[in-house]
Short mmCIF file of C-alpha atoms in Angstrom, two decimals:
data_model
loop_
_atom_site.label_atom_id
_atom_site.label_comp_id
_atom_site.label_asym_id
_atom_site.label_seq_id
_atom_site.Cartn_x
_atom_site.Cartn_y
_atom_site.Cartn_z
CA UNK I 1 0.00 0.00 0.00
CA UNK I 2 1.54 3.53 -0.54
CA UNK I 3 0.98 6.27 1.79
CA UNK I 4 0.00 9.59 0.13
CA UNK I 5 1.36 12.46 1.21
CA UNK I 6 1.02 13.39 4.98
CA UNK I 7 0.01 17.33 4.99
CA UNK I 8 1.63 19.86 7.70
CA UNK I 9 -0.65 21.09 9.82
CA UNK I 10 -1.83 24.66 9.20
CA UNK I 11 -0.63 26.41 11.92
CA UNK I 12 0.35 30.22 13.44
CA UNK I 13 4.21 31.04 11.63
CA UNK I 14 6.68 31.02 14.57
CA UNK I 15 9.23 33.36 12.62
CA UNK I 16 8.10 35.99 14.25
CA UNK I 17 8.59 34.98 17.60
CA UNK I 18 12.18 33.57 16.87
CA UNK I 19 13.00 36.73 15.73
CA UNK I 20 12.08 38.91 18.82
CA UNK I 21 14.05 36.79 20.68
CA UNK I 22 17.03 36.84 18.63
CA UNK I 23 16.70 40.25 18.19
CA UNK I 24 16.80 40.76 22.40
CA UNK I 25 19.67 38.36 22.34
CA UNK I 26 21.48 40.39 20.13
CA UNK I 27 20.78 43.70 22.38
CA UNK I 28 21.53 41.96 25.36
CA UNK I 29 25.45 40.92 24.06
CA UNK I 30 25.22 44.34 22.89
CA UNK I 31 24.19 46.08 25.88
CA UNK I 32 26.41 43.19 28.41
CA UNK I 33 29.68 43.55 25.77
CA UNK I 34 32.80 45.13 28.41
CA UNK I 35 33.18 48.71 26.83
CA UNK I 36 37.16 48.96 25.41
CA UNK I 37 38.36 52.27 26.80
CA UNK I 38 41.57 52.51 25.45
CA UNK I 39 42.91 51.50 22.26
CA UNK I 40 46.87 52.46 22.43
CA UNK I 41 48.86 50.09 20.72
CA UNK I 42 51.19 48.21 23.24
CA UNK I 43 53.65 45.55 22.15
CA UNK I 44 52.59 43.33 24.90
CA UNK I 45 54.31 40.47 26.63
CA UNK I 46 52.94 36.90 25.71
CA UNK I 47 51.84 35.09 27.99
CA UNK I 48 50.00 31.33 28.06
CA UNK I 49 47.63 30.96 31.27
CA UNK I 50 45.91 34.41 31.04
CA UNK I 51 42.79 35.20 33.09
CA UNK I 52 39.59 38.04 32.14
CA UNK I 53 39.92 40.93 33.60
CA UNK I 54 36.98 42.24 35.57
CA UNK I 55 34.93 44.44 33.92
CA UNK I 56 35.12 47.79 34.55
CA UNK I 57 38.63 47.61 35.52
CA UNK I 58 41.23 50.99 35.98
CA UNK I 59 43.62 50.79 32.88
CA UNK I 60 47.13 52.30 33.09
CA UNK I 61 49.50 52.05 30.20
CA UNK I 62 52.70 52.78 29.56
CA UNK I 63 53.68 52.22 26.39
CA UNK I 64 56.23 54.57 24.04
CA UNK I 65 55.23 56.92 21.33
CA UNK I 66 56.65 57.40 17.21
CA UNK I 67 59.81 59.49 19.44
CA UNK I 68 60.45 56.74 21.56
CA UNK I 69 59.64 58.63 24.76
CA UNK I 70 57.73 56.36 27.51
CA UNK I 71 53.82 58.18 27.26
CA UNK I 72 51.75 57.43 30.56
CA UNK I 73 47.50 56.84 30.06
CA UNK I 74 44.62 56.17 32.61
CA UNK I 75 41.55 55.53 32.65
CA UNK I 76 38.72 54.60 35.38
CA UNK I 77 37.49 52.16 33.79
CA UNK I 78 34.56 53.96 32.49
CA UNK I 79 35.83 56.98 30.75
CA UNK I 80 38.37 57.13 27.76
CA UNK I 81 41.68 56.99 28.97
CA UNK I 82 43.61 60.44 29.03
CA UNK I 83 47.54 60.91 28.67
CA UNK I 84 48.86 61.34 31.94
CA UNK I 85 52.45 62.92 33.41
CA UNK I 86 53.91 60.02 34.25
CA UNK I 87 54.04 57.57 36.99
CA UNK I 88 53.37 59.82 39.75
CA UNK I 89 50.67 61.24 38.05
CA UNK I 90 48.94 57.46 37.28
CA UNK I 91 49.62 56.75 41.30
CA UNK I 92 47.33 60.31 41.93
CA UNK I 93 44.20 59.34 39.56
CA UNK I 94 44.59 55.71 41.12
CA UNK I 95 44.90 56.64 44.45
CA UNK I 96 41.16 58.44 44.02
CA UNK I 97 39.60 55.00 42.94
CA UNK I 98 41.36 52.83 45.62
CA UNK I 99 40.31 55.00 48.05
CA UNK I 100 36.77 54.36 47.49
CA UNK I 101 37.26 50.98 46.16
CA UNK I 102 40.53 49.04 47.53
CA UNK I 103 39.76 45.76 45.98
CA UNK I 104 39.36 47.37 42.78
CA UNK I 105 41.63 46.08 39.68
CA UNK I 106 43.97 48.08 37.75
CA UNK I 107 44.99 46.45 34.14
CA UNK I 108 48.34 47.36 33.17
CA UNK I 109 48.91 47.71 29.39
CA UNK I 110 53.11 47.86 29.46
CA UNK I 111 55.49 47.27 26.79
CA UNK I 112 56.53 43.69 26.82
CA UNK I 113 60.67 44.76 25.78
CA UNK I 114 60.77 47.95 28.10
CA UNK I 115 63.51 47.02 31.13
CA UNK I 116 61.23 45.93 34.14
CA UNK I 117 62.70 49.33 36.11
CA UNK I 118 60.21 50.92 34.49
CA UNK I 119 57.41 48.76 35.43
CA UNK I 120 59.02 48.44 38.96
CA UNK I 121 58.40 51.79 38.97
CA UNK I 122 54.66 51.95 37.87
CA UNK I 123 53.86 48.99 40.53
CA UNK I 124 55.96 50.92 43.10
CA UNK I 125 53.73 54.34 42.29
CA UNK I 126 50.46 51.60 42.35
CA UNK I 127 51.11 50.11 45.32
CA UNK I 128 51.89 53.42 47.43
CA UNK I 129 48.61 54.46 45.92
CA UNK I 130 46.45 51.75 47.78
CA UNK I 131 46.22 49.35 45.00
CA UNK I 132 46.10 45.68 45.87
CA UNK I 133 45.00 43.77 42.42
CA UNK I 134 46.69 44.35 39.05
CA UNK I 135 46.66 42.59 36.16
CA UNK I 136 49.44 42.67 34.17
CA UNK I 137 48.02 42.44 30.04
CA UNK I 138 49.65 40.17 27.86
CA UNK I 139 48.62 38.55 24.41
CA UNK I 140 48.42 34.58 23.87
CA UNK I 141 51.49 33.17 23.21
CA UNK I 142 50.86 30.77 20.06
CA UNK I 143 52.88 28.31 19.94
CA UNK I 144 54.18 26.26 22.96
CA UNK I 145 51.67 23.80 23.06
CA UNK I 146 49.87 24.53 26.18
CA UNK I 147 45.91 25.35 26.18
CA UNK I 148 44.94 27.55 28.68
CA UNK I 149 43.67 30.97 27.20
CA UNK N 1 -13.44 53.34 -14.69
CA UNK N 2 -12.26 51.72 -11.70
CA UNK N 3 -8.42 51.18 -12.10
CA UNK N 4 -6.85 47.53 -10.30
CA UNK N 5 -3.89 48.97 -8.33
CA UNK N 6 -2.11 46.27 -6.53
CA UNK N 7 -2.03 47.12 -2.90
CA UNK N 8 1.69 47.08 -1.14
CA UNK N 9 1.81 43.95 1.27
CA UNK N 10 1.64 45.49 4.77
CA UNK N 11 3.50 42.79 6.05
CA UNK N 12 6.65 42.78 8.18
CA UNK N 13 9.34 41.02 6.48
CA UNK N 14 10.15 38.56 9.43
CA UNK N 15 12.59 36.11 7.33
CA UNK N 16 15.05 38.31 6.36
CA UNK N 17 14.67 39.92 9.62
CA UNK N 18 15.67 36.78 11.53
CA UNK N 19 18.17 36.43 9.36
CA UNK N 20 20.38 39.78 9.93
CA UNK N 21 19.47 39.24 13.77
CA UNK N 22 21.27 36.15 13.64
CA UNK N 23 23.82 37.19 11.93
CA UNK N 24 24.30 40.15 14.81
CA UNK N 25 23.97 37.76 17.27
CA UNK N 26 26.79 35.52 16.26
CA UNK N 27 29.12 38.19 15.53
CA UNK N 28 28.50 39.94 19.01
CA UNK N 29 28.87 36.01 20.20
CA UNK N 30 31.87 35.07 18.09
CA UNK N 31 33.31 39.09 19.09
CA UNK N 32 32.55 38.75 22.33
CA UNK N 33 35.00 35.22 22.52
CA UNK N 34 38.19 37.00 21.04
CA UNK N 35 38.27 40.47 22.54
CA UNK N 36 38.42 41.04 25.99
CA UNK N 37 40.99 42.20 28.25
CA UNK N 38 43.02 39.31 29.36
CA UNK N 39 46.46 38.94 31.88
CA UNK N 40 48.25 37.35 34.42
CA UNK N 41 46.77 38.45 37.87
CA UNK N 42 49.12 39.62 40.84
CA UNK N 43 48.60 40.72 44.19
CA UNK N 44 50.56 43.82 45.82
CA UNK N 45 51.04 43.32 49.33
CA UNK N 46 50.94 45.69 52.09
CA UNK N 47 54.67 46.19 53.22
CA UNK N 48 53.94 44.96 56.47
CA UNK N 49 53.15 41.25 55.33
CA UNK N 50 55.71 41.22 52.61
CA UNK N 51 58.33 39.20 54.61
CA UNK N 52 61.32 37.56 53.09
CA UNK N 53 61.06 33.72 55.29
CA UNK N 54 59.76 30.77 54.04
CA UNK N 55 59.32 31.45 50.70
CA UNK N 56 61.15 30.38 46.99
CA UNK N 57 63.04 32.79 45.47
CA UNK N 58 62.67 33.25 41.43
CA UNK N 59 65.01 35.56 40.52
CA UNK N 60 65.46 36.62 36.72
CA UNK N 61 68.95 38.07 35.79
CA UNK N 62 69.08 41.20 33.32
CA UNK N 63 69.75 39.07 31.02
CA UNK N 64 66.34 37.23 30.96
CA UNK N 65 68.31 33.66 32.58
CA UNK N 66 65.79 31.92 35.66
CA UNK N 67 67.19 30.53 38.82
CA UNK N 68 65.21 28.95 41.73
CA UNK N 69 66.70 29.20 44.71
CA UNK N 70 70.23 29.44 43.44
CA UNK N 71 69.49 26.91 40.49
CA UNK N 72 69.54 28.35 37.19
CA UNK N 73 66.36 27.03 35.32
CA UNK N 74 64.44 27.51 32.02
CA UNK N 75 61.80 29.44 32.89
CA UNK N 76 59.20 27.09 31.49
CA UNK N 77 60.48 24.31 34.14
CA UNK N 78 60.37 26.69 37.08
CA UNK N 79 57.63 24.68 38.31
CA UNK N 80 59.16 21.19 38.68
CA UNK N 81 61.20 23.03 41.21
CA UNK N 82 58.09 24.57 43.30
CA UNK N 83 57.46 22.99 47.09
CA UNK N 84 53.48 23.39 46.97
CA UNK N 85 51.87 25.45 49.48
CA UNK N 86 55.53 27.71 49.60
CA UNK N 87 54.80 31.13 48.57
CA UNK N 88 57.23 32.42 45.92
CA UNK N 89 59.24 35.62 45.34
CA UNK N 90 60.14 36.82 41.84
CA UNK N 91 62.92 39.48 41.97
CA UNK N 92 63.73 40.61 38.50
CA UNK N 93 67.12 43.19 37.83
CA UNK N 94 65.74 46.01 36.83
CA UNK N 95 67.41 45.84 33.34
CA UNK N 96 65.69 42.36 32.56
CA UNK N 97 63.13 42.91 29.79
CA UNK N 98 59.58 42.59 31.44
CA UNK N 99 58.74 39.87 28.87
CA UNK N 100 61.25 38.17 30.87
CA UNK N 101 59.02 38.63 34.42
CA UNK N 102 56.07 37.52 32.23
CA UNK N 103 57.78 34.53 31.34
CA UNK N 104 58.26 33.70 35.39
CA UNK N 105 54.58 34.30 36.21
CA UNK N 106 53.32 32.51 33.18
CA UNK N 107 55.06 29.74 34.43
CA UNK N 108 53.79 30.34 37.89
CA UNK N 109 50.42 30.46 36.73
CA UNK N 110 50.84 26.94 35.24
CA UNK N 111 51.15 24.94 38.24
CA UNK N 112 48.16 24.38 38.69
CA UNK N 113 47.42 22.74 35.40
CA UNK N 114 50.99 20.99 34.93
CA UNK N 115 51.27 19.43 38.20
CA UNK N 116 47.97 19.83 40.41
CA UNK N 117 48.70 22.89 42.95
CA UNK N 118 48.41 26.40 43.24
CA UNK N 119 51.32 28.57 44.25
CA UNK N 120 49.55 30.68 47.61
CA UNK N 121 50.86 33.91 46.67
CA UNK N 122 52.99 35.58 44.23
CA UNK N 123 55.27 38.69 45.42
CA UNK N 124 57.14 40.61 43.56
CA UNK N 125 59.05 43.15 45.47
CA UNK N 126 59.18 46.93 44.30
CA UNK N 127 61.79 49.56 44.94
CA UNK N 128 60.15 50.34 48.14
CA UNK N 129 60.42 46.74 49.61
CA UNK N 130 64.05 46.56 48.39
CA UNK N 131 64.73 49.83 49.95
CA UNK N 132 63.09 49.23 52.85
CA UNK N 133 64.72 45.19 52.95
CA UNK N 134 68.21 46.92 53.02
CA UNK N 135 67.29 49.88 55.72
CA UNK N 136 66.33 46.82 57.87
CA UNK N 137 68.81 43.88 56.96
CA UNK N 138 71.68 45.98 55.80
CA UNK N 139 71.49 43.96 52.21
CA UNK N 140 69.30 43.57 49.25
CA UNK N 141 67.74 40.29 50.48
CA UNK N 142 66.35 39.19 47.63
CA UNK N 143 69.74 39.18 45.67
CA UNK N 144 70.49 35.46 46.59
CA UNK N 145 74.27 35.20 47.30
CA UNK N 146 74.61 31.37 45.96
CA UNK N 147 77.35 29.80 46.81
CA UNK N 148 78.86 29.96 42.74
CA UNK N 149 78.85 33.75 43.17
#
């Protein structure tokens, strides 16, 4: 015996209601997505086991400009970062947050082949500032066979 | 004479709607998995519980070389010469490149995943706890005199 064919059910098109809730999925990684505030381009240190950092995080960078001078940048974590005077000046704006917020963390964006008396200095300038948890930035290092990050 | 106009649909266009929200949605997902701020975490101490006893010592010469506790080491084998639960000290020369310190922590940071424990706590002294080491101890403790030098 053959079958004829079995016809669908006539029924209300769900399209519509897959697409509202994509659509609100797509707001809400748009609306959850960390905000970058700072985009200076740092030849960072590789590194294998990285961790997040939290969201909302201070950023300090040090990085050096086309002249080769070391240029100093902050930001609170929710406003663009701004140049800054140097490490003494970083340790002033950081000292404000830690104040309020101890436990806060401050990512460090540092030049991966700058001599680590530099950084010394920076982490000196952080810690005398109240600041407990930094984060030192660096980019995957491809390559060596390990999987974390 | 009663002209046949064809009436524009007046309905929403849901496929192609679903469509570019899925399309957002995986690029905010796919986004969302690649950037991101990401690091190796460290803690600065408060001066008065950064103390010198009972701990490793990971020092990393200016020119990038790794001993442990006297015993020069590739810094990617640092670990096999960890005593879990010992907290560690990494004192780099200020003219090592701070790729180099990176290196040290990365490795660090691996213990737990290459052989099954966490370091307790990572310190690596500034200026101020060298300065203040010598004031008190009349030497820069965390320059290990070894018994080669």
């Amino acid at each position: 015996m053959r079958l004829g064919r079995i016809p669908l059910p006539e029924g209300p098109s769900l399209t519509p209601a897959i697409a509202a809730i994509v659509m609100l999925l797509a707001l809400f990684f748009l609306l959850s997505a960390d905000r970058e505030v700072d985009r200076t381009r740092v030849e960072l240190p590789r590194a294998s086991y990285r961790v997040a950092a939290v969201p909302g995080a201070a950023v300090v960078v040090m990085a050096r400009n086309e002249q080769g001078a070391l240029v100093y940048r902050f930001s609170d974590g929710s406003a663009w970062s701004h140049e800054v005077g140097g490490p003494e000046a970083v340790a002033r704006e950081a000292a404000r947050i830690a104040a309020v917020e101890p436990d806060r963390q401050f990512v460090v964006k540092a030049d991966g082949n700058a001599p680590f008396e530099q950084l010394d200095e920076l982490l000196d300038q952080l810690r005398r500032a109240g600041v407990r948890n930094v984060l030192l930035v660096a980019r995957h290092a491809a390559g060596n066979g390990r999987s974390a990050s | 004479m009663k002209l046949a106009t064809a009436r524009p649909s007046a309905r929403i266009p849901t496929l192609p709607l679903l469509d570019l929200a899925l399309l957002v949605l995986v690029f905010f997902g796919v986004s969302s998995m690649f950037s991101g701020t990401r690091g190796l975490d460290l803690t600065l101490p408060d001066a008065a519980a950064a103390t010198v006893s009972d701990a490793t010592f990971v020092n990393v010469a200016a020119d990038g070389s790794v001993a442990v506790d006297c015993r020069p080491t590739d810094a990617s084998a640092i670990v096999e010469r960890l005593r879990p639960g010992r907290r560690v000290i990494v004192y780099a020369n200020p003219y090592a490149r701070y790729q180099s310190l990176i290196a040290v922590l990365d490795a660090l940071s691996s213990a737990e995943a290459e052989r099954g424990f966490v370091v307790p706590a990572v310190w690596v002294p500034t200026r101020t706890d060298v300065a203040g080491a010598i004031e008190r101890v009349g030497y820069n403790p965390f320059e290990r005199r070894c018994a080669s030098d």
